[in-house]
Each structure stands twice: as structure tokens, then as C-alpha cells.
Coordinates of C-alpha atoms in Angstrom, one line a residue:
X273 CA -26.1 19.7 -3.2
X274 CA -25.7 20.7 -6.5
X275 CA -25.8 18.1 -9.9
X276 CA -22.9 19.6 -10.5
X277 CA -21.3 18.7 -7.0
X278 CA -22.6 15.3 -7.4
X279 CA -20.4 14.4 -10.3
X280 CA -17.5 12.3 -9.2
X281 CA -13.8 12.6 -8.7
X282 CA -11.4 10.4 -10.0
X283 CA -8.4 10.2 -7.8
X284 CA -5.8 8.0 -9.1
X285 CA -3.0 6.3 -6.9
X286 CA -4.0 4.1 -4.1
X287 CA -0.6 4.9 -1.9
X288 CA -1.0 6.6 1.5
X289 CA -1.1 9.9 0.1
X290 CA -3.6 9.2 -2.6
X291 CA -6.2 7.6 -0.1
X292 CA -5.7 9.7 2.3
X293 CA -6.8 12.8 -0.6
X294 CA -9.7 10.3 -1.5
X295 CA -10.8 10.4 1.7
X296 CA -10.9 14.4 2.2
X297 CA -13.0 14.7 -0.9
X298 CA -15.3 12.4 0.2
X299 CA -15.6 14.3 3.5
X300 CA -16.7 16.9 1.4
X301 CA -20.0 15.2 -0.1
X302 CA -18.1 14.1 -3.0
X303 CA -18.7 10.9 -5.1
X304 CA -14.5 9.7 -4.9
X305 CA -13.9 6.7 -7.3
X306 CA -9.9 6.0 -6.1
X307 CA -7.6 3.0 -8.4
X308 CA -4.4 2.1 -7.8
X309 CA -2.3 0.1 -10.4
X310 CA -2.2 -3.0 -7.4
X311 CA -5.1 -5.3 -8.4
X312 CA -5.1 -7.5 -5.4
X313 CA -4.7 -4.2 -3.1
X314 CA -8.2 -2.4 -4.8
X315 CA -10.2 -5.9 -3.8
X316 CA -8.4 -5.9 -0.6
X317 CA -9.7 -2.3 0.0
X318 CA -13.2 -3.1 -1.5
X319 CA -13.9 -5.4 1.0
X320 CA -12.3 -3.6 3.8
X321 CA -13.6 -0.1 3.0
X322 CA -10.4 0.8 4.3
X323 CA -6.8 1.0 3.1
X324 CA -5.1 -1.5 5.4
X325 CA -1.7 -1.1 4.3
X326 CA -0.9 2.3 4.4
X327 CA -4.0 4.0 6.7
X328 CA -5.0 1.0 8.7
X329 CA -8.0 1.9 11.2
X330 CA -9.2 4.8 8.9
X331 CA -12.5 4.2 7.4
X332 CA -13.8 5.1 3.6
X333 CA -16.4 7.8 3.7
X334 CA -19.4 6.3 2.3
X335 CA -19.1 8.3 -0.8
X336 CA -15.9 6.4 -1.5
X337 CA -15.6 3.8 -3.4
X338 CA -13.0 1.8 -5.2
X339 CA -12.7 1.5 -9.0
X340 CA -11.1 -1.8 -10.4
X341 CA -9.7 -0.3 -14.1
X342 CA -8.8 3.1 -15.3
X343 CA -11.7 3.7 -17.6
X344 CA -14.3 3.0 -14.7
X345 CA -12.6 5.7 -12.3
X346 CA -12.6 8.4 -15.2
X347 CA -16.0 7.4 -16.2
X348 CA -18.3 11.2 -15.4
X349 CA -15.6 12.7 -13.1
X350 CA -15.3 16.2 -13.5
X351 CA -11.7 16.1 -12.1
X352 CA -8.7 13.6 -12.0
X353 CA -6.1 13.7 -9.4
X354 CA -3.3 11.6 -10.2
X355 CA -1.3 10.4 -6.7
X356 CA 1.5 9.0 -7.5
X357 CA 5.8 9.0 -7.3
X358 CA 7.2 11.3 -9.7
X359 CA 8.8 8.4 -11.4
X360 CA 5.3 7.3 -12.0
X361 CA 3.7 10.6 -13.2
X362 CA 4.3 10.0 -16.9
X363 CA 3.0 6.9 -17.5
X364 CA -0.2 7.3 -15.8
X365 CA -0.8 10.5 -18.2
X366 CA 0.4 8.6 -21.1
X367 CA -2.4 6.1 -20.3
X368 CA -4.9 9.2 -19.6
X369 CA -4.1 11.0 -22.7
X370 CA -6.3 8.8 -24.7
X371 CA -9.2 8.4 -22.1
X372 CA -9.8 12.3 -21.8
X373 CA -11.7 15.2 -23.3
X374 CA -9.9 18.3 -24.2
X375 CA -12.0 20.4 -21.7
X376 CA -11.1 17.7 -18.4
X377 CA -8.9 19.3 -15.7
X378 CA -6.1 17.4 -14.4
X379 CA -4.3 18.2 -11.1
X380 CA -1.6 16.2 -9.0
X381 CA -0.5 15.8 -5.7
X382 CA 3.1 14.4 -6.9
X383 CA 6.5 16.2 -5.2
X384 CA 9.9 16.2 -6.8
X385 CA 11.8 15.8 -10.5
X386 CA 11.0 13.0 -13.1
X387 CA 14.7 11.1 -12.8
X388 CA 16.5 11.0 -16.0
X389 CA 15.1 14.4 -17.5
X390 CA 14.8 17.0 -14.4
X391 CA 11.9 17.6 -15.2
X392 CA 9.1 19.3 -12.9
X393 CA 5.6 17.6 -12.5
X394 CA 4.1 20.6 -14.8
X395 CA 6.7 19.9 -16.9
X396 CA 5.9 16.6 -17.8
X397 CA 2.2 17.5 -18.0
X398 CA 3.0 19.9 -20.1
X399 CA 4.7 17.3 -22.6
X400 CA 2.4 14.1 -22.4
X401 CA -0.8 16.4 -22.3
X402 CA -0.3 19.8 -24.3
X403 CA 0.1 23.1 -23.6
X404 CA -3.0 24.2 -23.4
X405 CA -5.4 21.8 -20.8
X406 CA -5.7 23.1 -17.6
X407 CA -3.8 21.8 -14.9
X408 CA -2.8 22.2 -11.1
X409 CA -0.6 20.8 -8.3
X410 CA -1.8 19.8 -4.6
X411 CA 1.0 20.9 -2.3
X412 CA 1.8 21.6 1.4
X413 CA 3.1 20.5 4.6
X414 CA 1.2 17.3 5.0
X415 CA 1.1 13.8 6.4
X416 CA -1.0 11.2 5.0
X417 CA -1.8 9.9 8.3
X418 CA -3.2 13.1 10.2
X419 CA -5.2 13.9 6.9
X420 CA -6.2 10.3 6.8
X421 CA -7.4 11.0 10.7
X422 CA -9.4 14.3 10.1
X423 CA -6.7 16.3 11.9
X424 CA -6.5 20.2 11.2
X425 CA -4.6 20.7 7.9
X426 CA -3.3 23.6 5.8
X427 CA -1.9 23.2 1.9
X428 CA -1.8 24.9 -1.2
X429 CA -3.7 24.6 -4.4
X430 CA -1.4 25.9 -7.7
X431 CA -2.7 26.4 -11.1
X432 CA -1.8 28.8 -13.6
X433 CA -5.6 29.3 -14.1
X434 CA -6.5 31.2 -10.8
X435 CA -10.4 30.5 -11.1
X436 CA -9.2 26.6 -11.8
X437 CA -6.9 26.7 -8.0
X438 CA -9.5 28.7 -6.5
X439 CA -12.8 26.1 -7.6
X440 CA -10.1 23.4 -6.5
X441 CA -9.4 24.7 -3.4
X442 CA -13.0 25.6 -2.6
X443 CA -13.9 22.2 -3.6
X444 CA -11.0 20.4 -1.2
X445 CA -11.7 22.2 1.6
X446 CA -13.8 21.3 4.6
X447 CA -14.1 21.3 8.7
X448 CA -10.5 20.3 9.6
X449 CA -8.8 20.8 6.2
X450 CA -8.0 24.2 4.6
X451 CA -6.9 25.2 1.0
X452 CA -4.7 28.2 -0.4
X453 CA -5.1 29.1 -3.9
X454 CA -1.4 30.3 -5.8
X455 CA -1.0 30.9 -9.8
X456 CA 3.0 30.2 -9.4
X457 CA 3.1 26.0 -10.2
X458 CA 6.8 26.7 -10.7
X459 CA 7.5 28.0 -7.1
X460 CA 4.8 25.4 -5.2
X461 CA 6.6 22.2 -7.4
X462 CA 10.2 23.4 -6.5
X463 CA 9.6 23.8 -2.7
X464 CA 8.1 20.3 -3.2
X465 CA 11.3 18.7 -4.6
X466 CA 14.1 20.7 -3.2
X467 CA 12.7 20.0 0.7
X468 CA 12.6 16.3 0.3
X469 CA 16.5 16.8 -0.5
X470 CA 17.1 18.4 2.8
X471 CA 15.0 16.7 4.8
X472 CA 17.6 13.6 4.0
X473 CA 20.2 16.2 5.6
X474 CA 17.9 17.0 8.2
X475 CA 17.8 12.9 9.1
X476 CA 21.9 12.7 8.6
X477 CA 22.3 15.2 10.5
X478 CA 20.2 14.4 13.6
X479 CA 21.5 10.8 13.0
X480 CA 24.6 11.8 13.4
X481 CA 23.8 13.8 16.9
X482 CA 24.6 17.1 15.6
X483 CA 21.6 18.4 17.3
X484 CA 19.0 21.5 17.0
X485 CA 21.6 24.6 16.2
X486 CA 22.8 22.2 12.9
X487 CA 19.1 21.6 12.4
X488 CA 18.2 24.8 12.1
X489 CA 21.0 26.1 10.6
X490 CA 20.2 23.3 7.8
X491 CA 16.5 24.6 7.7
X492 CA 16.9 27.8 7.2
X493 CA 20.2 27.8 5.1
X494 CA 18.2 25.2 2.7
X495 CA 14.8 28.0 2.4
X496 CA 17.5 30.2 0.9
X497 CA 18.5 27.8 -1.2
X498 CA 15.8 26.5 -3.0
X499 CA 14.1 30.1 -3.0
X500 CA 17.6 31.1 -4.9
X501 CA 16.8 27.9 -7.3
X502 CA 13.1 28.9 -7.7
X503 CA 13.4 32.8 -8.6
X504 CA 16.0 31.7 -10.8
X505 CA 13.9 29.3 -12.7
X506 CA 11.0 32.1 -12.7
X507 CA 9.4 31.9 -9.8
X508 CA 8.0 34.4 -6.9
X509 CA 9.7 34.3 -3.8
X510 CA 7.1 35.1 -1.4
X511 CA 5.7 31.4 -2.9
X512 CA 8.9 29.8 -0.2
X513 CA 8.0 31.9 2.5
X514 CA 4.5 30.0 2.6
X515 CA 2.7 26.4 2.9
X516 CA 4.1 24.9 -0.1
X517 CA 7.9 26.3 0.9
X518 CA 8.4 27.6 4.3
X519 CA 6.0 25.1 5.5
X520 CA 7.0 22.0 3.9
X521 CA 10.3 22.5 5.0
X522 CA 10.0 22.3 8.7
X523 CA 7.3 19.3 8.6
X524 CA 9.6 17.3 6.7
X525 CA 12.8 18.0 8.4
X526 CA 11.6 17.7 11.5
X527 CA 8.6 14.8 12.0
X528 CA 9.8 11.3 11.9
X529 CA 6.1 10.6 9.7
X530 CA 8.5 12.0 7.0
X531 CA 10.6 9.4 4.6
X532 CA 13.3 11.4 3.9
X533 CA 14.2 12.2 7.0
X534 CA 13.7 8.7 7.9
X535 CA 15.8 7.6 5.1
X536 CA 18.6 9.8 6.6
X537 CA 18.3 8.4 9.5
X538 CA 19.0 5.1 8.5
X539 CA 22.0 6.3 6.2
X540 CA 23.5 8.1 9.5
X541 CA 23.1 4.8 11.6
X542 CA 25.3 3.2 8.6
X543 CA 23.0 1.5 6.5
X544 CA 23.8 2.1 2.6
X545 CA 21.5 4.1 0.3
X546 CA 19.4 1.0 -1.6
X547 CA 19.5 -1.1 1.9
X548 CA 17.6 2.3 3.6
X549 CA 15.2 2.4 0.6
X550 CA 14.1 -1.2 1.1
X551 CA 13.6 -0.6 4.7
X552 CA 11.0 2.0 4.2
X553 CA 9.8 0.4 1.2
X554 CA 7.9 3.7 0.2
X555 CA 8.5 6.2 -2.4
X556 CA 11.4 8.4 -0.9
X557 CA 11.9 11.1 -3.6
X558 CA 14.5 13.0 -2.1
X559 CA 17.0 10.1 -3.1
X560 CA 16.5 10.7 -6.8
X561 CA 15.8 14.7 -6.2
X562 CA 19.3 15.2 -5.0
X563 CA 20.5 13.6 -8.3
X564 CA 18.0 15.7 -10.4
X565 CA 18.5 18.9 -8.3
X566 CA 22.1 18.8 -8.7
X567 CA 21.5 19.0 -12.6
X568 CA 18.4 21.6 -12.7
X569 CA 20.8 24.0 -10.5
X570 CA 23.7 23.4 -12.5
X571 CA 22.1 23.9 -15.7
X572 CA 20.1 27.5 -13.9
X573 CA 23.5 28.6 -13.0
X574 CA 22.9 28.0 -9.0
X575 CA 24.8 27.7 -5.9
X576 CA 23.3 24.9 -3.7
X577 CA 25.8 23.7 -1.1
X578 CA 23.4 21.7 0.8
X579 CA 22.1 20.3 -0.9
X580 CA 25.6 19.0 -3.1
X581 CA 26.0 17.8 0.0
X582 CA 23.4 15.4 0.3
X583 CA 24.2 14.4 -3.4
X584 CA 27.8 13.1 -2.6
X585 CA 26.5 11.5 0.5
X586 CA 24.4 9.4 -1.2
X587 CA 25.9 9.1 -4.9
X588 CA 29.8 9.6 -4.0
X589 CA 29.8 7.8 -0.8
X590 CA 31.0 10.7 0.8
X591 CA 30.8 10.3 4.7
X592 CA 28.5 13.0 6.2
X593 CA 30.7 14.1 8.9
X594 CA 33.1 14.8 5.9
X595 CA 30.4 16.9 4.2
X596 CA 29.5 19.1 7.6
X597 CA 33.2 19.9 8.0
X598 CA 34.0 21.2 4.5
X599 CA 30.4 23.1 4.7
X600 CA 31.6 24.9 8.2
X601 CA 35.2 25.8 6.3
X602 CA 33.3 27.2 3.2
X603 CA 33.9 31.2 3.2
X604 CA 32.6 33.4 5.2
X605 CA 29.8 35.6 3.3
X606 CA 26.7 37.5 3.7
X607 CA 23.7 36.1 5.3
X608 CA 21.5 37.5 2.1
X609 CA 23.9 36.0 -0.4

């Protein structure tokens, strides 16, 4: 092993989905230093060498280790990963911004619109950070848990520096976990938000025992969708046709491991919005994207149906059974439209 492949990576956000990244680094041979903002949650995990909370049973490569303040994960990493809600996202770069050099790379494994501005992950970076540092997003049909458990994984490395996705996806790849390098950030981000919109329909829907034609009328209605949304806004759209679209997509509308399909589910069996959010108590960022999505597609000029649908449902009070029926009367038009 190179010097070079000896120097650390800082990955910051101790959720599920942050450890579980941790973890696949260290797999690798890396040196991981992972932080979370939850004081008594990084001792916890010191001492465990595990992240009992959200990947209980999974144990820290030895690699792995847990940094206590910001500063001390940073310190000699050659990359930062920031893990965390997109809610979260600007902060934590606020509070890098002063901490890093003007030649450190930062990517991000974060899915789905700042609330209040509509803004995209890049976006953001792109405001906190400057235009011109190098940055990339981490995206993909994935489950914290199976990564967490070494099972075989495919995602999606995005940068608009293809040497920079390409050395990341190298790097983040290993025996049971494969990486796909893309230049389009734009397309990989809005497969990212938009699916987490649907996979709330997807849950309503199933909730509701509308069974697997609706399901995969929803699916496949809601690619063309948010591939509308994303060539719109400038991206390719081969980019929805693959991990980070396509992909996404299904795993989210269709595996219960998924939140927003979860959340859904619990709206369809009557509970109300904020009572479904505290029973998952996780991030579930397809009940703020529906708000944010209805505003990006609105301002690009784009039809959405579905997901309008899910917007009312949850911010309208609209009853879903409401929202299927006026989708089935909706005129009758060409599949490619």
C-alpha cells in the first residue's frame, strides 16, 4: 500500500448511511476517521467499535476509528465525505469552509432538495464552498444495512471532474461493492430527490391495496417524470436509465428497508404526516422533496402529476384514494409525452 493510500478519509455523519460508507472504505485498507454531531453516540461507538443504533451486529473494520471533534476527523484526510440529511448539508460545509485548503475534495452521499430554497446538494456546495473546489456526489440504489453487511452493491460516483469520480470510484470500490463513475451531478442528484417522492406514492399506494399493476404503473410513470424534470434542468437522460435513476427507483419503491415507502405506509394505514415521521424517527426526505419538487418543476416549466400527487397528500390533506381517481380521469395521451 501506497503513502498515498495510507492517508485518511474523513467521513462525516454518523447516521446509518454514513457508517455504513465508513465501513466500505475501511474494507478497502483505508484509515476512516467517521464524527457525528451526537457526542454521547461517538463514545458509545468508541467503545463498541460498532454503531449500535443504526447497524447493530456490524463490526468497525480495524482501520476505523471514531473522531470526537471536527478538526480531529479532517486532520490529514485526503477526502471528506459529508453523510448527512439535506437539511443538514449546509451547515456542516459552513463549519468546513474554514477548516479546509483550497485544493481538498469534497463529496457527499446526501439525496434530495435543501427545504426552503430547492436547492440541489451541488447547489449548495456550490454556494457555501465556491465555484471552483472540486466536488462529487455518492449515489445509487442502496441500503445501509446490506452495505453495512458486505452484501454485493452497485452505485454511482458523480463529479463534474471525470478523473475526480473516476479516483473516487476506484478508491470505493472493493470485493462485494462496485462503483460507476458519471460527469452529470445534475442528473445523479435529481434521481436522488425525485425517487424518494414516489417511493411515498409507492407506500400509499401498496397501503392502500392497490396492488403490483398500480405499482408499476407508478414506477415507471414516475422514471418519465423525473427524467422530464432532469433534461429540463440540463441533464442527460441516459443518467435515469441507470443506478442513480432507474435503479434507485425500484429499490426504493419496492423494499420495505426504504423510509419513504415506509412513511407511506404508515400515512395509508391513517396515521398523519408528523405522527409517521416520529415513528420512523429517521430522516425521510421525500416529505420535504415533495414540497421542494413541486417548486423546482414549477419554476422549470414541468408537468409532474405524481408526484403533485404526493404533495397534496401530504401538505393538502388530500385523501389518496382521491388523488388515484383524478390521476386515472386525467387525459388520455401518448405514452412518450
Amino acid at each position: 500500500m501506497s503513502a498515498r493510500d495510507k492517508e485518511p478519509v474523513a467521513v462525516l455523519g454518523s447516521g446509518s448511511w454514513g457508517t455504513a460508507l465508513a465501513i466500505q472504505f475501511a474494507r478497502t485498507g483505508r484509515a476512516v476517521r467517521l464524527w457525528g454531531r451526537d457526542p454521547a453516540q461517538l463514545t458509545s461507538m468508541a467503545g463498541s467499535g460498532c454503531n449500535a443504533r443504526y447497524l447493530p451486529g456490524v463490526r468497525f473494520p480495524a482501520t476505523l476509528r471514531i473522531a470526537h471533534a471536527l478538526p480531529e476527523a479532517l486532520a490529514g484526510a485526503r477526502d471528506v465525505l459529508v453523510v448527512v440529511p439535506s437539511q443538514g448539508l449546509r451547515s456542516v460545509l459552513t463549519a468546513l469552509a474554514p477548516l479546509l485548503s483550497s485544493q481538498r475534495k469534497i463529496a457527499w452521499a446526501t439525496k434530495g432538495f435543501e427545504q426552503g430554497t430547492g436547492l440541489l446538494p451541488h447547489q449548495v456546495a456550490r454556494e457555501v464552498l465556491g465555484a471552483e473546489r472540486r466536488v462529487a456526489v455518492l449515489s445509487g440504489p442502496t441500503f445501509a444495512r446490506e452495505v453495512g453487511a458486505g452484501l454485493p452493491t452497485a452505485m454511482t460516483v458523480a463529479s463534474p471532474d471525470a478523473h475526480y469520480a473516476q479516483a473516487l470510484a476506484e478508491e470505493l470500490s472493493g470485493a462485494n461493492f462496485r462503483a460507476y463513475s458519471s460527469t452529470d451531478i445534475m442528473g445523479v442528484e435529481i434521481g436522488g430527490a425525485t425517487k424518494n417522492v414516489l417511493a411515498v406514492g409507492a407506500g400509499l399506494s401498496d397501503g392502500l391495496g392497490f396492488g403490483a399493476n398500480t405499482r408499476v404503473a407508478l414506477i415507471t410513470r414516475g422514471l418519465k417524470e423525473m427524467t422530464r424534470l432532469g433534461v429540463a434542468l440540463g441533464a442527460s437522460a441516459e443518467t435515469f436509465m441507470g443506478l442513480a435513476g432507474l435503479g434507485d427507483l425500484v429499490l426504493t419503491c419496492t423494499d420495505d428497508q426504504s423510509r419513504n415507502r415506509r412513511f407511506g405506509l404508515l400515512l395509508a394505514a391513517g396515521r398523519r404526516p408528523q405522527n409517521a415521521l416520529a415513528e420512523i424517527a429517521q430522516a425521510v426526505e421525500g416529505y420535504t422533496a415533495a414540497e421542494a419538487l413541486r417548486t423546482v418543476a414549477a419554476g422549470a416549466g414541468v408537468e409532474m402529476p405524481l408526484c403533485q400527487m404526493v404533495y397534496r397528500v401530504l401538505y393538502e390533506g388530500l385523501p389518496a384514494k382521491d388523488a388515484v381517481r383524478e390521476l386515472m380521469s386525467r387525459p388520455i395521451r401518448p405514452e412518450s409525452a
